[in-house]
Coordinates of C-alpha atoms in Angstrom, one line a residue:
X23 CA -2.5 -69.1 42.1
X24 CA 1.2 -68.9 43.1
X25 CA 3.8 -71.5 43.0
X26 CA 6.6 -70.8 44.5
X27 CA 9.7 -73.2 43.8
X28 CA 13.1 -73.7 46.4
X29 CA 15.9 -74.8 43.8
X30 CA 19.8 -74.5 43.6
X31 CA 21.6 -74.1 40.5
X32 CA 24.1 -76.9 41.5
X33 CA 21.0 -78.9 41.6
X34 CA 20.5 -81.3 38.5
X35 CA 17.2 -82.4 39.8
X36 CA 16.2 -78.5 39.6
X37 CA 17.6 -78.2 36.3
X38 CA 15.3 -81.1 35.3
X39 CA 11.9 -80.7 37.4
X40 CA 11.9 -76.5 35.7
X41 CA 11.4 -78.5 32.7
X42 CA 9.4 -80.9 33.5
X43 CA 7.1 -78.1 35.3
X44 CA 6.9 -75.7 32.8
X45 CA 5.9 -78.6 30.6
X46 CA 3.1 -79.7 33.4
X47 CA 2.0 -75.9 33.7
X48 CA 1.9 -75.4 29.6
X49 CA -0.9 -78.4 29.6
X50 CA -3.1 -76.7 32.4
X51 CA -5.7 -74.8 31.4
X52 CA -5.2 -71.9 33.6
X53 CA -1.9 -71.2 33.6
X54 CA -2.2 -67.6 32.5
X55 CA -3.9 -67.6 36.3
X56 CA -0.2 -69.5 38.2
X57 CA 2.4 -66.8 39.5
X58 CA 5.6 -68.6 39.8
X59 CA 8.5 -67.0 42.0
X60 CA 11.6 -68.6 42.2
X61 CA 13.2 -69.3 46.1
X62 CA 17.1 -69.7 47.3
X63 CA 18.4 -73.0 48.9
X64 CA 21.9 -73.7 48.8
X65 CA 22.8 -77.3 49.1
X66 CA 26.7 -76.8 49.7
X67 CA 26.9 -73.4 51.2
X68 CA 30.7 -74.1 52.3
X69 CA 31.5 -74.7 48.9
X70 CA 34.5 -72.3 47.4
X71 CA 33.2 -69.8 45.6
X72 CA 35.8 -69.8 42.9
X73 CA 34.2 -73.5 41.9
X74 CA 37.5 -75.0 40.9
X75 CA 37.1 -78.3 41.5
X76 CA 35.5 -80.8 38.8
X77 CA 32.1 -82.3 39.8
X78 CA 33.7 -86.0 39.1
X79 CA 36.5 -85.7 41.6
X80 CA 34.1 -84.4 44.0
X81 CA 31.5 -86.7 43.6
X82 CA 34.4 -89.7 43.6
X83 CA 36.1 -88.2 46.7
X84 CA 32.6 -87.6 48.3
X85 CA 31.2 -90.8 48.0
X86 CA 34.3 -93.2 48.1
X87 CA 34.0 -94.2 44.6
X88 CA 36.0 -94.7 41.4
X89 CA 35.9 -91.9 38.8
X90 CA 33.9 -94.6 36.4
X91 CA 31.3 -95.0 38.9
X92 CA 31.1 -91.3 39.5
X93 CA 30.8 -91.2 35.6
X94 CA 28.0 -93.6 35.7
X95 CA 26.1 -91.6 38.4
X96 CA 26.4 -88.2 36.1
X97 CA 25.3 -90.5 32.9
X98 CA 21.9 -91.8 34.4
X99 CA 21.3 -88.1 35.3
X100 CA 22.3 -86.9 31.8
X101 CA 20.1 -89.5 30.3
X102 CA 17.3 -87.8 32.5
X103 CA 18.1 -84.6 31.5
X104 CA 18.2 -85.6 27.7
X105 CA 14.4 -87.2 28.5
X106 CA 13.4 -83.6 28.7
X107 CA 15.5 -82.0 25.3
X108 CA 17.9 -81.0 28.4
X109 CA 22.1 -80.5 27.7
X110 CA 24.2 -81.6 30.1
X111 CA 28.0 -81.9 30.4
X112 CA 29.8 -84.2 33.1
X113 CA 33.1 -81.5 33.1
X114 CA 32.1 -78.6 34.7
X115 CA 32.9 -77.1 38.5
X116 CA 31.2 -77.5 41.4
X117 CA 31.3 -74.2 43.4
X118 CA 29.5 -72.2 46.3
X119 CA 26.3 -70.5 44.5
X120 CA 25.3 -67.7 47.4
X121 CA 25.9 -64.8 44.1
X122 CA 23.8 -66.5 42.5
X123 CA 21.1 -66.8 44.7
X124 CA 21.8 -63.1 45.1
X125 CA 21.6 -62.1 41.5
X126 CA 17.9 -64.0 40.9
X127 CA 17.2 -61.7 43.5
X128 CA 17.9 -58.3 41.7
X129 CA 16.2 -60.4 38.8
X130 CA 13.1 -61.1 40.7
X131 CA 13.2 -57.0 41.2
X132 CA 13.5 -56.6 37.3
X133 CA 11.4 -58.9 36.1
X134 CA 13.9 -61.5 34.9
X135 CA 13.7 -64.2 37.3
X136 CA 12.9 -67.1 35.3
X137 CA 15.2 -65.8 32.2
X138 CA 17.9 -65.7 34.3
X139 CA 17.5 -68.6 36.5
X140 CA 17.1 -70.2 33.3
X141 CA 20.4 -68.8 31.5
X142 CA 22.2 -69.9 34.5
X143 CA 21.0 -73.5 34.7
X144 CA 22.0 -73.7 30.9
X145 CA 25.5 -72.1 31.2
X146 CA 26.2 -74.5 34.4
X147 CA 24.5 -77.7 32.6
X148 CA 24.4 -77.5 29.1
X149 CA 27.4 -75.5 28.9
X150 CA 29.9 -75.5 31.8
X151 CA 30.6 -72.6 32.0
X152 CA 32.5 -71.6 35.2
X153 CA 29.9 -69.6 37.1
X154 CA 32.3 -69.2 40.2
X155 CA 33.8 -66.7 37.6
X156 CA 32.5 -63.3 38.2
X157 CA 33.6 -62.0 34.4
X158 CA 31.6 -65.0 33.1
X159 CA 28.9 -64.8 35.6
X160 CA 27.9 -61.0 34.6
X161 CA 28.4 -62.2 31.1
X162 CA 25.7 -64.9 31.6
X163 CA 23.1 -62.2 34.0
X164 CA 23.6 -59.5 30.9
X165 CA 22.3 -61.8 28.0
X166 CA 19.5 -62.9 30.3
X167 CA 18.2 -59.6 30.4
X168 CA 19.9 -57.5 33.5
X169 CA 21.6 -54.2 33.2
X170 CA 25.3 -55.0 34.0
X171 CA 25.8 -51.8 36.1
X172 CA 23.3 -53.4 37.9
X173 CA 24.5 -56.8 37.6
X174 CA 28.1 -55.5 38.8
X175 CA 27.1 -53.6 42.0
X176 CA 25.3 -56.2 43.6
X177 CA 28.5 -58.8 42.8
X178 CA 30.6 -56.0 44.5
X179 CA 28.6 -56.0 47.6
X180 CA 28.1 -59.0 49.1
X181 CA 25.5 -57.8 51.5
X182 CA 23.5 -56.9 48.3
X183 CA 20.5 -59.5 48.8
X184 CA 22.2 -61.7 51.5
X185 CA 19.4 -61.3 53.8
X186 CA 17.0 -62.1 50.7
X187 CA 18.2 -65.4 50.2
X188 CA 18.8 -66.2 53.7
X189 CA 15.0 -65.4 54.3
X190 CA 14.6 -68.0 51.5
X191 CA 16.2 -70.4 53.2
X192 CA 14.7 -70.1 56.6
X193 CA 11.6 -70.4 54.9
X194 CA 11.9 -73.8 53.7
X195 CA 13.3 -75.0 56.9
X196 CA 9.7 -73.9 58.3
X197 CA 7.9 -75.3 55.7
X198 CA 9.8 -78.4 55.8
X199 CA 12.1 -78.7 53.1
X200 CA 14.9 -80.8 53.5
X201 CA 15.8 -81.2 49.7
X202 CA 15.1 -79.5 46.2
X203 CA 13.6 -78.9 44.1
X204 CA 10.5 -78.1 46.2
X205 CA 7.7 -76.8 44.7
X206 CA 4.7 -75.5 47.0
X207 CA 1.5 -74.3 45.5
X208 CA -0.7 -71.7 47.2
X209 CA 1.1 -72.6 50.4
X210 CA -1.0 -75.8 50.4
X211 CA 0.2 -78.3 48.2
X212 CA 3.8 -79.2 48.7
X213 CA 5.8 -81.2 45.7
X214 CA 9.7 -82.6 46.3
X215 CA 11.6 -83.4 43.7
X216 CA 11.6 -83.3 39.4
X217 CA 8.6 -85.3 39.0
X218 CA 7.2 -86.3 35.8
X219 CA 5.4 -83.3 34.1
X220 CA 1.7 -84.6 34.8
X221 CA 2.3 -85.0 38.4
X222 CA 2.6 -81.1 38.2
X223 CA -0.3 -80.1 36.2
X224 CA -2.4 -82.8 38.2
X225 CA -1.5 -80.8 41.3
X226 CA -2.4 -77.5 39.3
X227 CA -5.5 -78.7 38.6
X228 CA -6.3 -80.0 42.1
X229 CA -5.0 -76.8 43.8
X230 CA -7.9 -74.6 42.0
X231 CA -10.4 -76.7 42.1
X232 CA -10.1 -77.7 45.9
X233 CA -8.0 -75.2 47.2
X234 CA -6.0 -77.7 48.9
X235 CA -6.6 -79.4 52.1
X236 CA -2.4 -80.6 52.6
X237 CA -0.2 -79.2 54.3
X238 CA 3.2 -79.1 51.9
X239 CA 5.0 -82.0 53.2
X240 CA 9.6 -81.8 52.5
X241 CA 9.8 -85.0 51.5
X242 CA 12.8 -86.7 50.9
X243 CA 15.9 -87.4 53.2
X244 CA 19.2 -88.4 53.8
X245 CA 22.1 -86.5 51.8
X246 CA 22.8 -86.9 48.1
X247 CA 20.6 -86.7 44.6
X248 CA 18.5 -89.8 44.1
X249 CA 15.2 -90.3 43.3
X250 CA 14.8 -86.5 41.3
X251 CA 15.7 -85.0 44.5
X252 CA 18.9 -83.4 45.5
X253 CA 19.7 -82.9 49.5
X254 CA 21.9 -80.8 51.2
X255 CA 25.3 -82.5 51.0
X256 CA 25.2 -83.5 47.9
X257 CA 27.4 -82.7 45.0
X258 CA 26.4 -83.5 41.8

């Protein structure tokens, strides 16, 4: 069984629904049996790469509101993060994430996927740490796991893995993505958004024994994160 998941690291709804699906696929039976593989989506591809801008003063300039309402929008997603033993810090950057994408690529190659998207979800999150840095960014891709020749090359090169992602991406647009997280399972069941941990190993458990009769279905729409799913256009 493969499940293959479309997140973005400026995503807080992906940051939450790994959780809550690792904690769905530790309570199914046959997980030994699920391959999961990790897929690119950018929700803010114009975004500077340097990240240098606060996520409060974007979300208040983005959605016409005052920095306390932005700071209430970043709390109810903190408290959802903190539901699942989750840091997460209100002052770090919001930034373009196409390197990455680009990195859990070489990962995927190496066997570090997961560890890394993980380490990165942790030092954006948890830690705000300015990933838009490529120093700190090689720092973060080393612990996880990846040699930093390696790690260093492919930051060089920005072709390294481009068309990788971008594949990712066209890929959900077929399948009908039009937010993340988006979790699809055997290329039958489709899942949008950090849902609550059962939800995920209920859908496990249906995919084997049925072998699906859905096609996977986007979900979602409009722009922002609401509702456990983030949408292109949003910046939280």
């Amino acid at each position: 069984m493969r499940v293959e998941i479309w997140s973005d690291i400026a995503c807080p709804w992906c940051y939450i629904g790994k959780a809550r699906f690792e904690k769905g696929l530790a309570g199914f039976a046959h997980r030994d049996e699920v391959e999961v593989v990790h897929r690119s989506f950018e929700l803010d591809p114009q975004a500077a790469p340097t990240g240098d801008v606060m996520v409060l003063d974007m979300l208040a300039e983005k959605y016409g509101v005052s920095r306390e309402q932005a700071e209430a929008m970043e709390a109810r997603v903190a408290e959802a993060a903190a539901g699942e033993g989750l840091g997460y810090r209100s002052d770090r950057v919001h930034g373009n994430t196409f390197d990455l994408h680009r990195l859990l690529h070489l990962a995927k190659e190496r066997g570090k996927q997961d560890a890394l998207l993980g380490a990165l979800y942790r030092a954006n999150f948890a830690e705000a740490r300015p990933l838009g840095d490529t120093a700190e960014l090689t720092r973060v891709a080393v612990a996880a796991g990846l040699d930093e020749a390696d790690v260093r090359r492919v930051l060089a090169d920005g072709d390294a893995y481009a068309e990788a992602v971008r594949a990712d991406e066209r890929e959900a647009a077929e399948l009908g993505a039009r937010g993340v997280p988006f979790f699809v399972i055997d290329r039958r069941y489709g899942i949008s958004g950090g849902q609550p941990a059962e939800v995920f190993r209920q859908a496990l458990e249906q995919a084997r024994e049925a072998a699906g009769t859905a096609a996977p279905d986007g979900g979602g729409s409009g722009d922002g994160c609401a509702d456990g799913v983030c949408t292109p256009g949003s910046v939280a």
